């Protein structure tokens, strides 16, 4: 039993929580932007896609926040969530949707 799997613990909870709250929100907004850009239908406040996009933000954010506690430490949570956020927002800006009016 030389290589035991690391146990999940409550260590580094502040780093994991702050990464999940801050970067989780950024990632959730970016993912909703991708859904709005490439989902079916038109994007307006009154449309069904606009409503689904608006109401999808909170469950995505809560899911990302929940899964941020599965990282080994706060630095890994910040790193991976930051990278995911950069990729999502980079895709939005590369396709020109984020700057569209």
Short mmCIF file of N, CA and C in Angstrom, two decimals:
data_model
loop_
_atom_site.label_atom_id
_atom_site.label_comp_id
_atom_site.label_asym_id
_atom_site.label_seq_id
_atom_site.Cartn_x
_atom_site.Cartn_y
_atom_site.Cartn_z
N UNK A 1 0.82 -1.17 0.00
CA UNK A 1 0.00 0.00 0.00
C UNK A 1 0.87 1.25 0.00
N UNK A 2 1.78 1.31 -0.94
CA UNK A 2 2.72 2.43 -1.00
C UNK A 2 2.09 3.68 -1.55
N UNK A 3 1.26 3.55 -2.56
CA UNK A 3 0.65 4.71 -3.20
C UNK A 3 -0.84 4.77 -2.92
N UNK A 4 -1.18 5.29 -1.78
CA UNK A 4 -2.60 5.43 -1.42
C UNK A 4 -3.16 6.69 -2.08
N UNK A 5 -4.39 6.63 -2.49
CA UNK A 5 -5.04 7.79 -3.11
C UNK A 5 -5.20 8.90 -2.08
N UNK A 6 -4.99 10.14 -2.48
CA UNK A 6 -5.14 11.23 -1.51
C UNK A 6 -6.60 11.37 -1.07
N UNK A 7 -6.77 11.59 0.20
CA UNK A 7 -8.11 11.75 0.77
C UNK A 7 -8.63 13.16 0.51
N UNK A 8 -9.91 13.27 0.28
CA UNK A 8 -10.52 14.59 0.18
C UNK A 8 -10.59 15.18 1.59
N UNK A 9 -10.27 16.45 1.69
CA UNK A 9 -10.28 17.09 3.01
C UNK A 9 -10.82 18.50 2.89
N UNK A 10 -10.97 19.14 4.03
CA UNK A 10 -11.47 20.50 4.04
C UNK A 10 -10.33 21.51 3.98
N UNK A 11 -9.12 21.06 3.72
CA UNK A 11 -7.99 21.98 3.58
C UNK A 11 -8.17 22.83 2.33
N UNK A 12 -7.63 24.01 2.37
CA UNK A 12 -7.65 24.93 1.23
C UNK A 12 -9.06 25.31 0.80
N UNK A 13 -9.97 25.34 1.72
CA UNK A 13 -11.36 25.63 1.34
C UNK A 13 -11.52 27.06 0.86
N UNK A 14 -10.74 28.01 1.40
CA UNK A 14 -10.89 29.40 0.97
C UNK A 14 -10.48 29.57 -0.48
N UNK A 15 -9.38 28.97 -0.89
CA UNK A 15 -8.94 29.06 -2.28
C UNK A 15 -9.91 28.39 -3.23
N UNK A 16 -10.43 27.25 -2.84
CA UNK A 16 -11.39 26.54 -3.69
C UNK A 16 -12.70 27.31 -3.79
N UNK A 17 -13.15 27.85 -2.66
CA UNK A 17 -14.41 28.60 -2.66
C UNK A 17 -14.29 29.88 -3.47
N UNK A 18 -13.21 30.61 -3.28
CA UNK A 18 -13.05 31.86 -4.03
C UNK A 18 -12.89 31.60 -5.52
N UNK A 19 -12.21 30.53 -5.89
CA UNK A 19 -12.10 30.19 -7.31
C UNK A 19 -13.46 29.81 -7.88
N UNK A 20 -14.22 29.04 -7.12
CA UNK A 20 -15.55 28.65 -7.60
C UNK A 20 -16.50 29.81 -7.71
N UNK A 21 -16.43 30.75 -6.77
CA UNK A 21 -17.33 31.89 -6.79
C UNK A 21 -16.95 32.87 -7.91
N UNK A 22 -15.68 33.25 -7.95
CA UNK A 22 -15.27 34.28 -8.91
C UNK A 22 -15.13 33.72 -10.32
N UNK A 23 -14.26 32.72 -10.47
CA UNK A 23 -14.05 32.18 -11.81
C UNK A 23 -15.21 31.31 -12.27
N UNK A 24 -15.93 30.74 -11.31
CA UNK A 24 -17.13 29.99 -11.69
C UNK A 24 -18.18 30.88 -12.31
N UNK A 25 -18.32 32.08 -11.78
CA UNK A 25 -19.26 33.04 -12.36
C UNK A 25 -18.82 33.46 -13.76
N UNK A 26 -17.53 33.76 -13.91
CA UNK A 26 -17.00 34.15 -15.22
C UNK A 26 -17.20 33.03 -16.24
N UNK A 27 -16.93 31.80 -15.82
CA UNK A 27 -17.09 30.66 -16.71
C UNK A 27 -18.56 30.41 -17.04
N UNK A 28 -19.44 30.54 -16.07
CA UNK A 28 -20.87 30.33 -16.31
C UNK A 28 -21.42 31.36 -17.29
N UNK A 29 -21.02 32.63 -17.13
CA UNK A 29 -21.47 33.66 -18.06
C UNK A 29 -20.94 33.39 -19.46
N UNK A 30 -19.69 32.96 -19.56
CA UNK A 30 -19.13 32.63 -20.87
C UNK A 30 -19.83 31.45 -21.53
N UNK A 31 -20.14 30.43 -20.74
CA UNK A 31 -20.85 29.27 -21.30
C UNK A 31 -22.26 29.65 -21.75
N UNK A 32 -22.91 30.51 -20.99
CA UNK A 32 -24.23 30.99 -21.40
C UNK A 32 -24.13 31.84 -22.66
N UNK A 33 -23.04 32.58 -22.80
CA UNK A 33 -22.82 33.33 -24.03
C UNK A 33 -22.64 32.42 -25.22
N UNK A 34 -21.93 31.31 -25.03
CA UNK A 34 -21.79 30.35 -26.13
C UNK A 34 -23.14 29.73 -26.49
N UNK A 35 -23.94 29.43 -25.47
CA UNK A 35 -25.27 28.88 -25.74
C UNK A 35 -26.13 29.89 -26.49
N UNK A 36 -26.04 31.15 -26.10
CA UNK A 36 -26.82 32.18 -26.77
C UNK A 36 -26.35 32.38 -28.20
N UNK A 37 -25.05 32.27 -28.42
CA UNK A 37 -24.50 32.49 -29.76
C UNK A 37 -24.81 31.34 -30.70
N UNK A 38 -24.71 30.12 -30.22
CA UNK A 38 -24.81 28.97 -31.11
C UNK A 38 -26.01 28.08 -30.85
N UNK A 39 -26.87 28.47 -29.94
CA UNK A 39 -28.07 27.70 -29.66
C UNK A 39 -29.14 27.95 -30.70
N UNK A 40 -30.19 27.19 -30.63
CA UNK A 40 -31.27 27.37 -31.61
C UNK A 40 -32.06 28.65 -31.35
N UNK A 41 -32.57 29.24 -32.39
CA UNK A 41 -33.43 30.41 -32.23
C UNK A 41 -32.67 31.71 -32.17
N UNK A 42 -33.42 32.77 -31.97
CA UNK A 42 -32.83 34.10 -31.90
C UNK A 42 -32.61 34.49 -30.45
N UNK A 43 -31.70 35.41 -30.25
CA UNK A 43 -31.39 35.86 -28.90
C UNK A 43 -32.07 37.20 -28.66
N UNK A 44 -33.10 37.19 -27.88
CA UNK A 44 -33.74 38.41 -27.42
C UNK A 44 -34.32 38.11 -26.04
N UNK A 45 -34.66 39.16 -25.33
CA UNK A 45 -35.14 38.97 -23.96
C UNK A 45 -36.44 38.19 -23.93
N UNK A 46 -37.29 38.39 -24.91
CA UNK A 46 -38.60 37.74 -24.91
C UNK A 46 -38.57 36.32 -25.49
N UNK A 47 -37.50 35.94 -26.18
CA UNK A 47 -37.47 34.63 -26.83
C UNK A 47 -37.23 33.53 -25.81
N UNK A 48 -37.55 32.32 -26.21
CA UNK A 48 -37.35 31.16 -25.33
C UNK A 48 -35.86 30.94 -25.09
N UNK A 49 -35.05 31.14 -26.11
CA UNK A 49 -33.61 30.95 -25.93
C UNK A 49 -33.04 31.99 -24.97
N UNK A 50 -33.52 33.20 -25.03
CA UNK A 50 -33.07 34.23 -24.10
C UNK A 50 -33.43 33.88 -22.67
N UNK A 51 -34.62 33.35 -22.45
CA UNK A 51 -35.04 32.96 -21.11
C UNK A 51 -34.25 31.77 -20.60
N UNK A 52 -34.02 30.77 -21.46
CA UNK A 52 -33.24 29.61 -21.05
C UNK A 52 -31.81 30.02 -20.72
N UNK A 53 -31.25 30.90 -21.54
CA UNK A 53 -29.89 31.38 -21.29
C UNK A 53 -29.82 32.11 -19.96
N UNK A 54 -30.81 32.94 -19.67
CA UNK A 54 -30.82 33.69 -18.42
C UNK A 54 -30.94 32.76 -17.22
N UNK A 55 -31.83 31.77 -17.29
CA UNK A 55 -32.06 30.89 -16.16
C UNK A 55 -31.02 29.78 -16.05
N UNK A 56 -30.20 29.60 -17.08
CA UNK A 56 -29.16 28.58 -17.05
C UNK A 56 -27.93 29.03 -16.27
N UNK A 57 -27.79 30.32 -16.08
CA UNK A 57 -26.59 30.86 -15.43
C UNK A 57 -26.44 30.35 -14.00
N UNK A 58 -27.47 30.41 -13.20
CA UNK A 58 -27.37 30.02 -11.79
C UNK A 58 -27.05 28.53 -11.60
N UNK A 59 -27.71 27.61 -12.30
CA UNK A 59 -27.33 26.19 -12.12
C UNK A 59 -25.91 25.90 -12.59
N UNK A 60 -25.47 26.53 -13.67
CA UNK A 60 -24.10 26.33 -14.12
C UNK A 60 -23.11 26.83 -13.07
N UNK A 61 -23.37 28.02 -12.54
CA UNK A 61 -22.49 28.61 -11.53
C UNK A 61 -22.46 27.73 -10.28
N UNK A 62 -23.61 27.26 -9.84
CA UNK A 62 -23.67 26.40 -8.66
C UNK A 62 -22.95 25.07 -8.90
N UNK A 63 -23.08 24.53 -10.09
CA UNK A 63 -22.38 23.28 -10.42
C UNK A 63 -20.88 23.46 -10.43
N UNK A 64 -20.41 24.55 -11.03
CA UNK A 64 -18.97 24.82 -11.06
C UNK A 64 -18.45 25.04 -9.64
N UNK A 65 -19.20 25.79 -8.84
CA UNK A 65 -18.80 26.02 -7.45
C UNK A 65 -18.74 24.71 -6.68
N UNK A 66 -19.69 23.84 -6.90
CA UNK A 66 -19.70 22.55 -6.20
C UNK A 66 -18.51 21.69 -6.61
N UNK A 67 -18.22 21.65 -7.90
CA UNK A 67 -17.12 20.82 -8.37
C UNK A 67 -15.75 21.41 -8.07
N UNK A 68 -15.69 22.69 -7.71
CA UNK A 68 -14.40 23.29 -7.39
C UNK A 68 -13.81 22.68 -6.11
N UNK A 69 -14.62 22.06 -5.28
CA UNK A 69 -14.12 21.43 -4.07
C UNK A 69 -13.46 20.07 -4.34
N UNK A 70 -13.54 19.59 -5.56
CA UNK A 70 -12.89 18.33 -5.90
C UNK A 70 -11.43 18.51 -6.30
N UNK A 71 -10.98 19.75 -6.47
CA UNK A 71 -9.57 19.98 -6.75
C UNK A 71 -8.74 19.71 -5.50
N UNK A 72 -7.47 19.36 -5.70
CA UNK A 72 -6.61 19.07 -4.56
C UNK A 72 -6.35 20.28 -3.68
N UNK A 73 -6.16 21.43 -4.32
CA UNK A 73 -5.92 22.64 -3.55
C UNK A 73 -6.47 23.85 -4.31
N UNK A 74 -6.41 24.99 -3.65
CA UNK A 74 -6.96 26.21 -4.24
C UNK A 74 -6.23 26.66 -5.49
N UNK A 75 -4.91 26.44 -5.53
CA UNK A 75 -4.14 26.86 -6.70
C UNK A 75 -4.57 26.10 -7.95
N UNK A 76 -4.83 24.82 -7.81
CA UNK A 76 -5.28 24.03 -8.96
C UNK A 76 -6.67 24.48 -9.41
N UNK A 77 -7.52 24.79 -8.46
CA UNK A 77 -8.86 25.27 -8.80
C UNK A 77 -8.77 26.59 -9.57
N UNK A 78 -7.94 27.52 -9.08
CA UNK A 78 -7.77 28.79 -9.78
C UNK A 78 -7.17 28.58 -11.16
N UNK A 79 -6.20 27.68 -11.26
CA UNK A 79 -5.54 27.44 -12.54
C UNK A 79 -6.47 26.84 -13.58
N UNK A 80 -7.15 25.77 -13.23
CA UNK A 80 -8.01 25.09 -14.20
C UNK A 80 -9.25 25.90 -14.54
N UNK A 81 -9.86 26.52 -13.55
CA UNK A 81 -11.03 27.34 -13.84
C UNK A 81 -10.65 28.59 -14.61
N UNK A 82 -9.47 29.14 -14.32
CA UNK A 82 -8.99 30.29 -15.08
C UNK A 82 -8.71 29.92 -16.53
N UNK A 83 -8.09 28.77 -16.74
CA UNK A 83 -7.82 28.31 -18.10
C UNK A 83 -9.12 28.05 -18.86
N UNK A 84 -10.07 27.41 -18.21
CA UNK A 84 -11.36 27.16 -18.86
C UNK A 84 -12.08 28.46 -19.20
N UNK A 85 -12.00 29.43 -18.30
CA UNK A 85 -12.63 30.73 -18.56
C UNK A 85 -11.97 31.44 -19.74
N UNK A 86 -10.65 31.41 -19.77
CA UNK A 86 -9.93 32.02 -20.89
C UNK A 86 -10.29 31.37 -22.22
N UNK A 87 -10.41 30.05 -22.22
CA UNK A 87 -10.76 29.35 -23.45
C UNK A 87 -12.17 29.70 -23.92
N UNK A 88 -13.11 29.71 -23.00
CA UNK A 88 -14.50 30.01 -23.37
C UNK A 88 -14.63 31.45 -23.86
N UNK A 89 -14.05 32.39 -23.11
CA UNK A 89 -14.15 33.79 -23.52
C UNK A 89 -13.33 34.07 -24.77
N UNK A 90 -12.21 33.36 -24.93
CA UNK A 90 -11.43 33.50 -26.16
C UNK A 90 -12.21 33.04 -27.37
N UNK A 91 -12.96 31.96 -27.21
CA UNK A 91 -13.81 31.47 -28.30
C UNK A 91 -14.91 32.47 -28.62
N UNK A 92 -15.49 33.06 -27.60
CA UNK A 92 -16.53 34.07 -27.84
C UNK A 92 -15.98 35.28 -28.59
N UNK A 93 -14.81 35.76 -28.17
CA UNK A 93 -14.23 36.93 -28.83
C UNK A 93 -13.69 36.58 -30.22
N UNK A 94 -13.18 35.36 -30.39
CA UNK A 94 -12.65 34.96 -31.70
C UNK A 94 -13.75 34.87 -32.75
N UNK A 95 -14.94 34.46 -32.32
CA UNK A 95 -16.04 34.36 -33.26
C UNK A 95 -16.77 35.68 -33.44
N UNK A 96 -16.41 36.68 -32.63
CA UNK A 96 -16.99 38.00 -32.78
C UNK A 96 -18.34 38.19 -32.11
N UNK A 97 -18.78 37.22 -31.34
CA UNK A 97 -20.10 37.36 -30.73
C UNK A 97 -20.09 38.26 -29.52
N UNK A 98 -19.02 38.24 -28.75
CA UNK A 98 -19.00 39.01 -27.49
C UNK A 98 -18.99 40.51 -27.74
N UNK A 99 -18.45 40.94 -28.86
CA UNK A 99 -18.42 42.35 -29.13
C UNK A 99 -19.56 42.84 -30.00
N UNK A 100 -20.44 41.92 -30.41
CA UNK A 100 -21.56 42.29 -31.30
C UNK A 100 -22.63 43.07 -30.54
N UNK A 101 -23.30 43.95 -31.25
CA UNK A 101 -24.37 44.73 -30.64
C UNK A 101 -25.71 44.35 -31.22
#
